[in-house]
Coordinates of C-alpha atoms and ligand atoms in Angstrom, one line a residue:
M204 CA 125.2 138.0 118.2
C205 CA 126.3 138.8 121.7
G206 CA 128.1 136.0 123.5
I207 CA 128.6 135.3 127.2
V208 CA 131.2 133.3 129.0
G209 CA 131.8 133.0 132.7
I210 CA 133.7 131.0 135.2
V211 CA 133.9 130.5 139.0
G212 CA 136.6 128.6 141.0
N213 CA 139.4 128.5 138.5
P214 CA 142.8 130.3 138.9
N215 CA 143.2 130.3 135.1
T216 CA 140.1 132.5 134.8
T217 CA 141.5 135.2 132.5
E218 CA 142.8 132.8 129.8
I219 CA 139.7 130.6 129.9
L220 CA 137.5 133.7 129.4
L221 CA 139.6 135.0 126.5
K222 CA 139.7 131.6 124.8
G223 CA 136.0 131.2 125.3
L224 CA 135.4 134.6 123.7
E225 CA 137.6 133.7 120.8
K226 CA 135.4 130.6 120.2
L227 CA 132.3 132.9 120.2
E228 CA 133.8 135.3 117.7
Y229 CA 132.0 133.5 114.9
R230 CA 128.7 134.6 116.3
G231 CA 129.5 138.2 115.2
Y232 CA 130.4 141.1 117.5
D233 CA 131.9 144.6 117.4
S234 CA 133.2 145.1 121.0
A235 CA 134.2 142.9 123.9
G236 CA 135.1 142.9 127.5
I237 CA 135.9 140.8 130.6
F238 CA 135.7 141.3 134.3
V239 CA 138.0 139.2 136.6
A240 CA 137.8 139.1 140.4
D241 CA 139.5 137.5 143.3
T242 CA 139.6 138.4 147.0
N243 CA 142.2 141.1 146.5
S244 CA 141.3 142.8 143.2
N245 CA 138.5 143.4 140.7
Q246 CA 139.4 144.3 137.2
L247 CA 137.4 145.3 134.2
V248 CA 138.9 145.5 130.6
K249 CA 136.8 146.5 127.6
T250 CA 137.5 147.4 124.0
K251 CA 135.9 148.2 120.7
G252 CA 137.0 145.8 118.0
R253 CA 138.3 142.3 118.2
I254 CA 139.2 139.8 120.9
K255 CA 142.9 140.1 119.9
D256 CA 142.7 143.8 120.8
L257 CA 141.1 142.8 124.1
R258 CA 143.8 140.2 124.7
E259 CA 146.5 142.9 124.1
K260 CA 144.8 145.3 126.5
V261 CA 144.4 142.6 129.2
G262 CA 148.1 141.8 129.1
T263 CA 149.5 139.3 131.5
E264 CA 148.8 140.7 134.9
L265 CA 145.1 140.1 135.2
T266 CA 144.4 137.1 137.5
G267 CA 141.5 135.9 139.5
T268 CA 139.3 132.9 140.2
L269 CA 135.9 134.3 139.0
G270 CA 135.1 136.2 135.9
I271 CA 132.6 137.0 133.1
G272 CA 133.2 137.9 129.5
H273 CA 131.2 139.2 126.6
T274 CA 131.2 139.9 122.9
R275 CA 128.7 142.6 122.0
W276 CA 126.8 143.0 118.7
A277 CA 125.5 146.6 119.0
T278 CA 121.7 147.1 119.4
H279 CA 121.2 150.0 121.9
G280 CA 124.0 152.5 121.2
P281 CA 127.0 152.2 118.8
A282 CA 130.0 149.9 119.2
T283 CA 132.1 151.9 121.6
E284 CA 134.3 150.9 124.6
I285 CA 131.8 152.6 127.0
N286 CA 128.9 150.6 125.5
A287 CA 130.8 147.3 125.6
H288 CA 130.0 144.9 128.4
P289 CA 130.5 144.2 131.3
H290 CA 128.5 147.1 132.8
T291 CA 129.0 148.3 136.4
S292 CA 126.5 149.9 138.7
T293 CA 127.2 153.4 139.8
N294 CA 127.8 152.3 143.4
Q295 CA 130.5 150.0 142.0
K296 CA 128.8 146.9 143.7
F297 CA 127.6 144.9 140.7
V298 CA 129.0 143.9 137.3
L299 CA 126.7 142.4 134.6
V300 CA 126.9 141.0 131.0
H301 CA 123.8 140.6 128.9
N302 CA 122.7 139.0 125.6
G303 CA 119.3 140.0 124.3
V304 CA 117.1 143.1 124.2
I305 CA 115.3 144.8 127.1
E306 CA 112.1 146.0 125.6
N307 CA 110.9 148.2 128.6
Y308 CA 114.2 149.8 129.4
Q309 CA 112.9 153.3 129.1
E310 CA 110.0 152.6 131.4
L311 CA 112.4 150.9 133.9
K312 CA 114.7 153.9 133.8
D313 CA 111.8 156.4 134.4
T314 CA 110.2 154.3 137.1
Y315 CA 113.3 153.2 139.2
L316 CA 116.4 155.1 138.2
A317 CA 115.5 158.8 138.4
G318 CA 118.6 160.8 139.3
I319 CA 121.1 158.1 138.3
A320 CA 123.5 159.3 135.7
L321 CA 124.0 156.5 133.2
E322 CA 127.4 156.0 131.6
S323 CA 126.4 154.1 128.5
E324 CA 123.6 154.1 126.0
T325 CA 122.8 150.4 126.6
D326 CA 119.7 148.7 127.9
T327 CA 122.0 146.5 129.9
E328 CA 123.3 149.3 132.1
I329 CA 119.7 149.9 133.2
V330 CA 119.5 146.4 134.5
V331 CA 122.7 146.5 136.5
Q332 CA 121.6 149.9 138.0
L333 CA 118.2 148.4 138.8
I334 CA 119.7 145.4 140.7
A335 CA 121.9 147.9 142.6
R336 CA 118.9 150.0 143.4
F337 CA 116.9 147.0 144.8
A338 CA 119.9 145.8 146.8
E339 CA 120.3 149.3 148.3
D340 CA 116.7 148.9 149.6
G341 CA 118.1 146.0 151.7
L342 CA 117.5 143.0 149.5
S343 CA 120.1 140.2 149.2
V344 CA 121.9 140.0 145.9
K345 CA 119.7 137.1 144.8
E346 CA 116.5 138.8 145.9
A347 CA 117.5 142.0 144.2
F348 CA 118.3 140.1 141.0
K349 CA 115.0 138.3 141.2
K350 CA 113.1 141.5 141.8
A351 CA 114.7 143.0 138.7
L352 CA 113.9 139.9 136.6
A353 CA 110.3 140.3 137.6
V354 CA 110.0 143.7 136.1
I355 CA 112.1 143.3 133.0
E356 CA 110.4 142.6 129.7
G357 CA 112.4 141.3 126.7
S358 CA 115.0 138.7 125.9
Y359 CA 118.0 138.1 128.0
A360 CA 120.8 135.9 129.2
F361 CA 122.4 137.6 132.2
A362 CA 125.6 136.9 134.3
L363 CA 125.9 138.9 137.4
V364 CA 128.7 139.4 139.8
D365 CA 128.7 141.0 143.3
K366 CA 132.2 142.5 143.5
A367 CA 132.3 141.8 147.2
D368 CA 131.9 138.1 146.6
S369 CA 134.4 136.4 144.3
D370 CA 132.9 132.9 144.9
T371 CA 129.4 133.3 143.4
L372 CA 128.1 133.9 139.9
Y373 CA 124.3 134.6 139.3
V374 CA 122.8 133.8 136.0
A375 CA 119.3 133.9 134.4
K376 CA 117.8 133.6 131.0
N377 CA 114.7 134.3 129.0
K378 CA 114.7 133.5 125.2
S379 CA 118.4 134.0 124.8
P380 CA 120.7 130.9 125.0
L381 CA 122.9 130.2 128.0
L382 CA 124.3 126.9 129.3
I383 CA 126.0 125.9 132.6
G384 CA 129.2 123.8 132.1
L385 CA 130.3 121.5 134.9
G386 CA 134.1 121.4 135.5
A387 CA 136.3 119.6 138.0
D388 CA 136.3 122.0 141.0
F389 CA 135.0 124.8 139.0
N390 CA 131.9 125.7 136.9
V391 CA 131.4 127.7 133.8
I392 CA 128.7 129.4 131.8
C393 CA 128.5 130.1 128.0
S394 CA 126.1 131.0 125.2
D395 CA 127.3 128.1 123.2
A396 CA 128.9 124.8 124.4
M397 CA 131.7 125.4 121.8
A398 CA 133.1 128.2 123.9
M399 CA 133.9 125.9 126.9
I400 CA 134.3 122.5 125.2
D401 CA 138.0 122.5 126.1
Q402 CA 137.0 122.8 129.8
T403 CA 134.1 120.3 130.0
K404 CA 131.8 118.2 128.0
Q405 CA 129.1 118.1 130.7
F406 CA 126.5 120.8 130.4
L407 CA 123.2 121.8 132.0
E408 CA 120.4 123.6 130.3
I409 CA 118.7 126.6 132.0
A410 CA 115.0 127.1 131.2
D411 CA 113.5 130.5 130.6
G412 CA 112.6 132.3 133.9
E413 CA 115.0 130.3 136.0
L414 CA 117.7 131.9 138.2
V415 CA 120.9 130.0 138.8
T416 CA 123.4 130.5 141.6
L417 CA 126.8 129.1 140.7
T418 CA 129.8 128.5 142.9
A419 CA 132.9 126.4 142.2
D420 CA 131.2 123.2 143.5
S421 CA 127.5 123.9 143.4
V422 CA 124.8 124.7 140.9
G423 CA 121.5 126.0 142.5
I424 CA 118.6 126.3 140.0
E425 CA 115.4 127.8 141.0
K426 CA 112.2 129.0 139.4
A427 CA 110.8 132.6 139.9
T428 CA 108.6 131.1 142.6
G429 CA 111.7 130.0 144.5
E430 CA 110.9 126.3 143.8
K431 CA 114.2 124.3 143.5
V432 CA 114.9 122.5 140.2
E433 CA 117.0 119.4 139.8
R434 CA 118.3 118.8 136.3
S435 CA 120.7 116.2 134.8
A436 CA 123.6 117.2 132.7
F437 CA 124.0 116.2 129.1
T438 CA 127.2 115.4 127.2
A439 CA 128.0 117.9 124.4
E440 CA 129.0 115.9 121.3
I441 CA 131.4 118.5 119.9
D442 CA 134.8 117.4 118.6
L443 CA 137.4 120.1 119.2
A444 CA 138.9 119.3 115.7
D445 CA 135.5 120.3 114.2
I446 CA 135.7 123.8 115.4
E447 CA 139.3 124.4 114.2
K448 CA 140.1 125.8 110.7
G449 CA 143.0 123.3 110.3
T450 CA 145.0 124.2 107.2
Y451 CA 142.1 126.2 105.6
P452 CA 142.5 130.0 105.4
F453 CA 138.8 130.4 106.2
Y454 CA 136.0 128.4 107.7
M455 CA 133.8 129.1 104.8
L456 CA 136.1 127.2 102.4
K457 CA 136.4 124.3 104.8
E458 CA 132.7 124.1 105.2
I459 CA 132.1 124.2 101.4
D460 CA 134.6 121.3 101.1
E461 CA 132.8 119.3 103.8
Q462 CA 129.6 119.1 101.9
P463 CA 130.1 115.8 100.1
A464 CA 131.0 114.2 103.5
V465 CA 127.8 115.7 105.0
M466 CA 125.7 114.2 102.3
R467 CA 127.2 110.8 103.0
R468 CA 126.7 111.3 106.7
I469 CA 123.0 112.2 106.3
A470 CA 122.5 109.1 104.1
K471 CA 124.1 107.0 106.8
E472 CA 122.2 108.5 109.7
Y473 CA 118.8 108.4 108.2
V474 CA 118.6 105.6 105.6
T475 CA 119.5 101.9 106.2
D476 CA 121.2 99.8 103.5
S477 CA 117.8 98.2 102.8
G478 CA 116.2 101.7 102.3
E479 CA 114.3 102.0 105.5
F480 CA 114.2 105.4 107.2
A481 CA 115.5 106.1 110.7
I482 CA 112.8 108.6 111.5
D483 CA 110.4 108.6 114.4
A484 CA 107.2 106.8 113.4
N485 CA 105.1 109.3 115.5
L486 CA 106.6 112.2 113.5
L487 CA 105.6 110.6 110.2
A488 CA 102.1 109.7 111.5
T489 CA 101.6 113.3 112.7
M490 CA 102.7 114.6 109.4
Q491 CA 100.5 112.1 107.5
A492 CA 97.5 113.3 109.6
S493 CA 98.2 117.0 108.6
D494 CA 96.8 118.7 105.5
R495 CA 99.5 121.3 104.9
I496 CA 103.1 121.9 105.8
Y497 CA 104.2 125.4 106.9
I498 CA 108.0 125.8 106.7
V499 CA 109.1 128.8 108.8
A500 CA 112.7 130.0 108.5
C501 CA 115.0 133.0 107.9
G502 CA 117.8 133.8 105.5
T503 CA 119.6 130.8 104.0
S504 CA 117.4 128.4 105.9
A505 CA 114.3 130.0 104.2
N506 CA 116.0 129.6 100.9
A507 CA 116.5 125.9 101.7
G508 CA 112.8 125.9 102.5
W509 CA 111.9 127.0 99.0
V510 CA 113.7 124.1 97.5
S511 CA 112.2 121.8 100.0
K512 CA 108.7 122.9 99.2
Q513 CA 109.0 121.5 95.7
I514 CA 110.5 118.2 97.1
F515 CA 107.6 117.8 99.6
E516 CA 104.9 118.6 97.1
S517 CA 106.5 116.2 94.6
L518 CA 107.3 113.2 96.8
A519 CA 104.7 113.5 99.6
K520 CA 102.0 115.3 97.7
V521 CA 101.3 117.6 100.6
P522 CA 100.7 121.3 100.0
T523 CA 103.7 123.2 101.4
E524 CA 104.1 126.9 102.2
I525 CA 107.2 128.6 103.1
H526 CA 107.2 131.7 105.3
L527 CA 109.8 134.1 106.7
S528 CA 109.7 133.9 110.4
S529 CA 110.0 137.7 110.9
E530 CA 106.8 138.2 108.8
F531 CA 104.9 135.2 109.9
G532 CA 104.9 135.8 113.6
Y533 CA 103.1 139.1 113.5
N534 CA 101.0 138.5 110.4
L535 CA 99.6 135.0 110.9
P536 CA 98.1 133.8 107.6
L537 CA 94.8 131.9 107.5
L538 CA 96.0 128.4 108.5
S539 CA 94.6 125.1 107.1
E540 CA 92.6 122.8 109.4
K541 CA 95.5 120.6 110.3
P542 CA 98.7 122.4 109.8
F543 CA 102.2 121.0 110.5
F544 CA 105.1 123.3 111.2
I545 CA 108.7 122.8 110.2
F546 CA 111.3 125.2 111.6
L547 CA 114.4 125.2 109.6
S548 CA 117.4 126.7 111.5
Q549 CA 121.1 125.9 111.4
S550 CA 121.7 127.4 114.9
G551 CA 118.3 126.5 116.4
E552 CA 118.5 129.8 118.3
T553 CA 117.1 132.4 115.8
A554 CA 114.9 134.7 117.7
D555 CA 112.6 135.4 114.8
S556 CA 111.8 131.7 114.3
R557 CA 111.5 131.1 118.0
Q558 CA 108.8 133.7 118.5
V559 CA 106.8 131.9 115.9
L560 CA 107.4 128.5 117.6
V561 CA 106.2 130.0 120.9
K562 CA 103.0 131.1 119.2
I563 CA 102.5 127.8 117.4
N564 CA 102.9 126.0 120.7
E565 CA 100.3 128.2 122.3
L566 CA 97.9 127.4 119.5
G567 CA 98.7 123.7 120.1
Y568 CA 99.9 122.8 116.5
P569 CA 102.5 120.0 116.0
S570 CA 106.0 121.1 115.1
L571 CA 109.4 119.8 114.0
T572 CA 112.7 121.6 114.2
I573 CA 115.4 120.7 111.7
T574 CA 118.7 122.0 113.1
N575 CA 122.4 121.5 113.3
V576 CA 122.6 122.0 117.0
A577 CA 121.3 119.4 119.4
G578 CA 119.7 120.8 122.5
S579 CA 119.2 124.3 120.9
T580 CA 116.2 126.3 121.9
L581 CA 114.2 125.6 118.8
S582 CA 115.0 121.9 119.2
R583 CA 113.9 121.8 122.8
E584 CA 110.7 123.7 122.2
A585 CA 109.4 121.8 119.2
Q586 CA 107.6 118.5 119.4
Y587 CA 110.1 116.8 117.2
T588 CA 113.7 117.3 116.1
L589 CA 115.8 116.1 113.2
L590 CA 119.5 116.9 113.2
L591 CA 121.4 118.0 110.2
H592 CA 124.6 116.2 111.2
A593 CA 126.6 118.8 109.3
G594 CA 129.2 119.4 112.1
P595 CA 129.6 122.9 113.6
E596 CA 129.2 125.7 111.0
I597 CA 131.3 128.6 112.0
A598 CA 131.5 131.0 109.0
V599 CA 128.7 133.5 109.1
A600 CA 127.8 132.6 105.5
S601 CA 125.9 129.4 105.7
T602 CA 126.9 126.7 103.2
K603 CA 126.9 123.2 104.4
A604 CA 123.8 123.8 106.5
Y605 CA 121.9 124.8 103.4
T606 CA 122.7 121.6 101.5
A607 CA 122.2 119.5 104.7
Q608 CA 118.7 121.1 105.2
I609 CA 117.7 120.2 101.7
A610 CA 119.1 116.6 102.0
V611 CA 117.3 116.0 105.4
M612 CA 114.1 117.5 104.0
T613 CA 114.4 115.1 101.0
V614 CA 114.8 112.1 103.4
L615 CA 111.7 113.3 105.3
A616 CA 109.6 113.9 102.2
K617 CA 110.5 110.5 100.8
A618 CA 109.8 108.7 104.1
L619 CA 106.4 110.5 104.3
G620 CA 105.7 109.8 100.6
E621 CA 106.4 106.1 101.0
K622 CA 104.2 106.0 104.1
K623 CA 101.4 107.6 102.1
E624 CA 102.2 105.2 99.2
I625 CA 102.8 108.0 96.7
P626 CA 104.3 106.4 93.6
E627 CA 106.8 109.2 93.0
A628 CA 108.4 108.5 96.4
F629 CA 109.3 104.9 95.4
A630 CA 110.7 106.0 92.0
F631 CA 114.3 106.4 93.0
N632 CA 116.9 105.0 95.5
L633 CA 117.8 107.8 97.8
L634 CA 121.1 106.3 99.0
H635 CA 122.3 106.0 95.4
E636 CA 121.1 109.5 94.5
L637 CA 122.7 111.2 97.6
S638 CA 125.9 109.4 96.7
L639 CA 125.8 110.8 93.2
V640 CA 125.2 114.2 94.7
A641 CA 128.3 113.9 96.9
T642 CA 130.4 113.0 93.8
G643 CA 128.8 115.8 91.9
M644 CA 129.7 118.3 94.7
E645 CA 133.3 116.9 94.6
T646 CA 133.5 117.6 90.9
M647 CA 132.5 121.2 91.5
I648 CA 134.8 121.6 94.4
S649 CA 137.7 120.3 92.3
E650 CA 137.1 123.3 89.9
K651 CA 138.0 126.0 92.4
H652 CA 140.7 127.4 90.1
L653 CA 138.2 127.9 87.3
I654 CA 135.6 129.5 89.6
D655 CA 138.3 131.8 91.1
E656 CA 139.1 133.0 87.6
L657 CA 135.4 133.5 86.7
A658 CA 134.8 135.5 89.9
Q659 CA 137.8 137.7 88.9
A660 CA 136.5 138.1 85.4
Y661 CA 132.8 138.8 86.2
L662 CA 132.8 140.4 89.7
K663 CA 136.0 142.2 90.4
E664 CA 134.9 145.7 89.6
T665 CA 131.1 145.5 89.8
R666 CA 128.8 147.1 92.3
N667 CA 125.8 145.0 91.5
A668 CA 125.0 141.6 90.0
F669 CA 122.1 139.2 89.3
Y670 CA 121.5 135.5 89.6
I671 CA 118.5 134.3 87.5
G672 CA 116.7 131.1 86.9
R673 CA 113.3 129.5 86.7
S674 CA 111.5 127.2 89.1
V675 CA 114.1 125.5 91.3
D676 CA 116.9 127.4 89.6
Y677 CA 115.1 130.6 90.8
Y678 CA 115.2 129.3 94.4
V679 CA 118.9 128.6 94.1
S680 CA 119.4 132.0 92.6
M681 CA 118.0 133.5 95.8
E682 CA 120.5 131.6 97.9
A683 CA 123.4 132.4 95.5
A684 CA 122.5 136.1 95.6
L685 CA 122.4 136.1 99.4
K686 CA 125.8 134.4 99.6
L687 CA 127.4 136.9 97.3
K688 CA 125.9 140.0 98.8
E689 CA 126.4 139.1 102.5
I690 CA 130.1 138.6 102.2
S691 CA 131.4 140.5 99.2
Y692 CA 129.0 143.5 99.6
V693 CA 128.1 143.3 95.8
Q694 CA 124.5 144.3 95.7
T695 CA 123.0 141.1 94.2
E696 CA 119.4 140.1 93.4
G697 CA 118.3 136.5 92.9
F698 CA 115.5 136.9 90.4
A699 CA 112.9 134.8 88.5
A700 CA 114.3 134.9 85.0
G701 CA 110.9 135.3 83.4
E702 CA 110.0 138.2 85.6
L703 CA 113.0 140.4 84.6
K704 CA 111.2 141.9 81.6
H705 CA 108.4 143.1 83.9
G706 CA 110.5 145.9 85.3
T707 CA 113.9 144.8 86.7
I708 CA 115.5 144.5 83.3
A709 CA 115.7 148.3 83.4
L710 CA 118.7 147.8 85.7
I711 CA 120.7 145.9 83.2
E712 CA 123.4 148.0 81.6
E713 CA 126.7 147.5 79.8
G714 CA 128.8 145.0 81.8
T715 CA 126.2 144.1 84.5
P716 CA 127.1 140.6 85.6
V717 CA 124.1 138.2 85.2
M718 CA 124.7 134.6 86.3
A719 CA 122.0 132.2 85.0
F720 CA 121.2 128.7 86.4
I721 CA 119.9 126.4 83.7
T722 CA 119.4 122.8 85.0
D723 CA 115.9 121.7 83.9
A724 CA 115.0 120.7 80.4
A725 CA 111.4 122.0 81.0
T726 CA 112.6 125.6 81.5
A727 CA 116.0 125.6 79.8
A728 CA 114.8 127.1 76.5
H729 CA 112.9 129.9 78.2
T730 CA 115.8 130.8 80.5
R731 CA 118.1 130.9 77.5
G732 CA 115.7 133.3 76.0
N733 CA 116.0 135.5 79.1
V734 CA 119.8 135.3 78.9
R735 CA 119.6 136.6 75.3
E736 CA 117.4 139.5 76.4
V737 CA 119.9 140.6 79.0
E738 CA 122.9 140.0 76.7
S739 CA 121.2 142.3 74.1
R740 CA 121.2 145.0 76.8
G741 CA 124.9 144.7 77.6
A742 CA 124.9 142.1 80.4
N743 CA 128.0 140.1 81.0
V744 CA 126.4 136.6 81.3
L745 CA 127.8 133.5 83.0
V746 CA 125.8 130.3 82.6
I747 CA 125.8 127.5 85.2
A748 CA 124.1 124.6 83.4
S749 CA 123.5 120.9 84.0
E750 CA 125.4 118.7 81.6
S751 CA 122.1 117.4 80.1
V752 CA 121.0 120.9 79.0
S753 CA 124.4 122.6 78.6
K754 CA 125.8 124.3 75.5
A755 CA 129.3 124.5 74.3
D756 CA 130.1 128.0 75.5
D757 CA 128.4 127.7 79.0
Q758 CA 131.0 128.6 81.7
I759 CA 130.2 126.1 84.4
I760 CA 128.9 122.6 83.7
L761 CA 127.2 120.7 86.5
P762 CA 127.2 116.9 86.7
N763 CA 123.7 115.5 86.2
V764 CA 121.9 114.3 89.4
H765 CA 118.3 113.5 90.3
P766 CA 116.3 116.6 89.2
L767 CA 114.9 117.2 92.7
L768 CA 118.4 117.2 94.1
T769 CA 120.1 119.5 91.5
P770 CA 120.2 122.5 93.9
L771 CA 122.6 120.5 96.1
V772 CA 125.1 120.6 93.3
S773 CA 124.3 123.8 91.5
V774 CA 124.7 125.9 94.7
V775 CA 128.3 124.8 95.2
P776 CA 129.8 127.0 92.4
A777 CA 127.7 129.9 93.6
Q778 CA 129.2 129.4 97.1
L779 CA 132.7 129.4 95.6
I780 CA 131.9 132.4 93.5
A781 CA 130.9 134.3 96.6
Y782 CA 134.0 133.1 98.5
Y783 CA 136.5 134.1 95.7
A784 CA 134.8 137.4 94.9
T785 CA 135.1 138.3 98.6
L786 CA 138.8 137.3 98.8
Q787 CA 139.5 139.3 95.7
R788 CA 138.0 142.4 97.3
G789 CA 140.1 141.9 100.3
Y790 CA 137.3 141.3 102.9
D791 CA 137.1 138.9 105.8
V792 CA 135.2 136.0 104.3
D793 CA 134.1 134.5 107.7
K794 CA 133.1 137.7 109.5
P795 CA 131.2 140.0 107.2
R796 CA 130.4 143.5 108.5
N797 CA 127.2 144.0 110.5
L798 CA 126.3 140.3 110.6
A799 CA 126.0 137.7 113.3
K800 CA 126.0 134.0 113.0
S801 CA 123.4 133.3 115.5
V802 CA 120.7 136.0 115.4
T803 CA 119.2 136.0 118.9
V804 CA 117.3 139.3 118.7
E805 CA 114.1 139.9 116.7
Ligands
LIG1046 O1 120.5 129.7 112.3 P1 119.5 130.0 111.3 O2 119.5 129.0 110.2 O3 118.1 130.1 111.8 O4 119.9 131.4 110.7 C1 119.1 132.0 109.7 C2 119.8 133.1 109.1 O5 120.2 134.1 110.0 C3 121.1 132.7 108.3 O6 120.8 131.7 107.4 C4 121.7 133.8 107.6 O7 120.9 134.3 106.5 C5 123.1 133.5 107.1 N1 124.0 134.6 107.3 C6 123.1 133.2 105.6 O8 124.4 132.8 105.1

């Protein structure tokens, strides 16, 4: 979603802004712009399209020591140059960038901006006009900004510049992410530390409702009440090499290939050689005292939640529900007496999940965030955090975060099960099993050429497809379908194999691709029965089967691993199928249309 960068006190401002925006490209956007100022000139450049287009438009002449930049993912108004940020007030005094959604923009417009002709269709322009309006009433820039913040409802990260002052940047946030980076003789702001990691590793968090005044050598943080806030910096543990593609053509392929290493890292981070768990004892005690686990997540993280439900119920014998954040927040189910909430989120910034966490905190229930991003909003606001240790995930299509989430959930379920003395939790050695998983993933990854050919044979021409399976294979089918549809645009359903005959089988016609997961002896015969049913109606069936239940003409054979961990291996060919099908169709694998990596609006 929208990304913000800004800098004050650096003569290399233009290049730092453009490079920062390039690093934020992965979040998803459809237009971009920068504003650069110094004492002699103020210049604004915006464009629809990519940062490379913006770079060309900027050219080499734009210089200054203060600037703000933005990537926009359209919400209010289409992706056009006029709607791109930064936005300028009609009196030409202020320039603003914004990430988030202003909910009461119409009311603000009607109440305060009568007679002002707006240039764009954005909610952001309302804010910059509002600040200008308050400043015209005689308020200082900071007071005008503060007054605007007091009447604005919604989510935002703002960076504001007064064109007459090229030494000061004003920023504020509510619900949307924004960090301050501390440079040597300059300071920066960014939606994500990745954007400025080549400038500094020292970052400061901003809390919701705070206003920050930033100069080259000072950071003034204050609450809405005016009370000053002192805060220590933290060191961002991001390695620049982790956010480069290296020799890979796409991040998605790199991230698929990294999965075996991520499994080994998770084992190392969370389990000692003697089998003890490196997990906060208070977290386990709180979970033990609860009577039900509620996993709340979106998209791929929700799909990882489905697999984890089975793992928790099997190893820790605790009833576990999985809920979509966007549904849960506004339709709270009847909760158990002692609920425990787990928020699964790669980015830790997903607005749908965050609104649930805010509610859960208000209700006083304990919560855990499992995320890939240390210091992210969901991590800061939950009682406990466990990190995925997957390294930055850049491709919009989540791959290594999915498998990392399942692996970390397994660690947690086993630790809880052992604490509760559940026999099933003691029945296997997790270090050994995760090591087998890593090797199994490597086997699948080594079969890329075969999977490329299968994608060509089954998916090249099709407009729709199905993944089917039963039990945990059904859960993996949902993730496999999401992967394929979000990047290749093939309309794909992940379906419970046994449910097809209750209606959906009507969609099967000559040549419809149906990819079936068969990994479990208990359901294999039944799923094979469903495979025959769709074959009889013309489906083009591809079977992905575990070795132990495979048949001679199955197309993809998965190495056997612990039954609870099978999804970690079975999802890999599905990720590769999605990757190759997308390449064959000529689409950008890493940046699918309409999507954002970090979904910071509800
Ligand atoms: O950062 P999160 O895990 O909270 O993100 C949730 C979803 O937006 C995300 O998984 C999305 O579905 C991906 N595009 C899937 O590949």
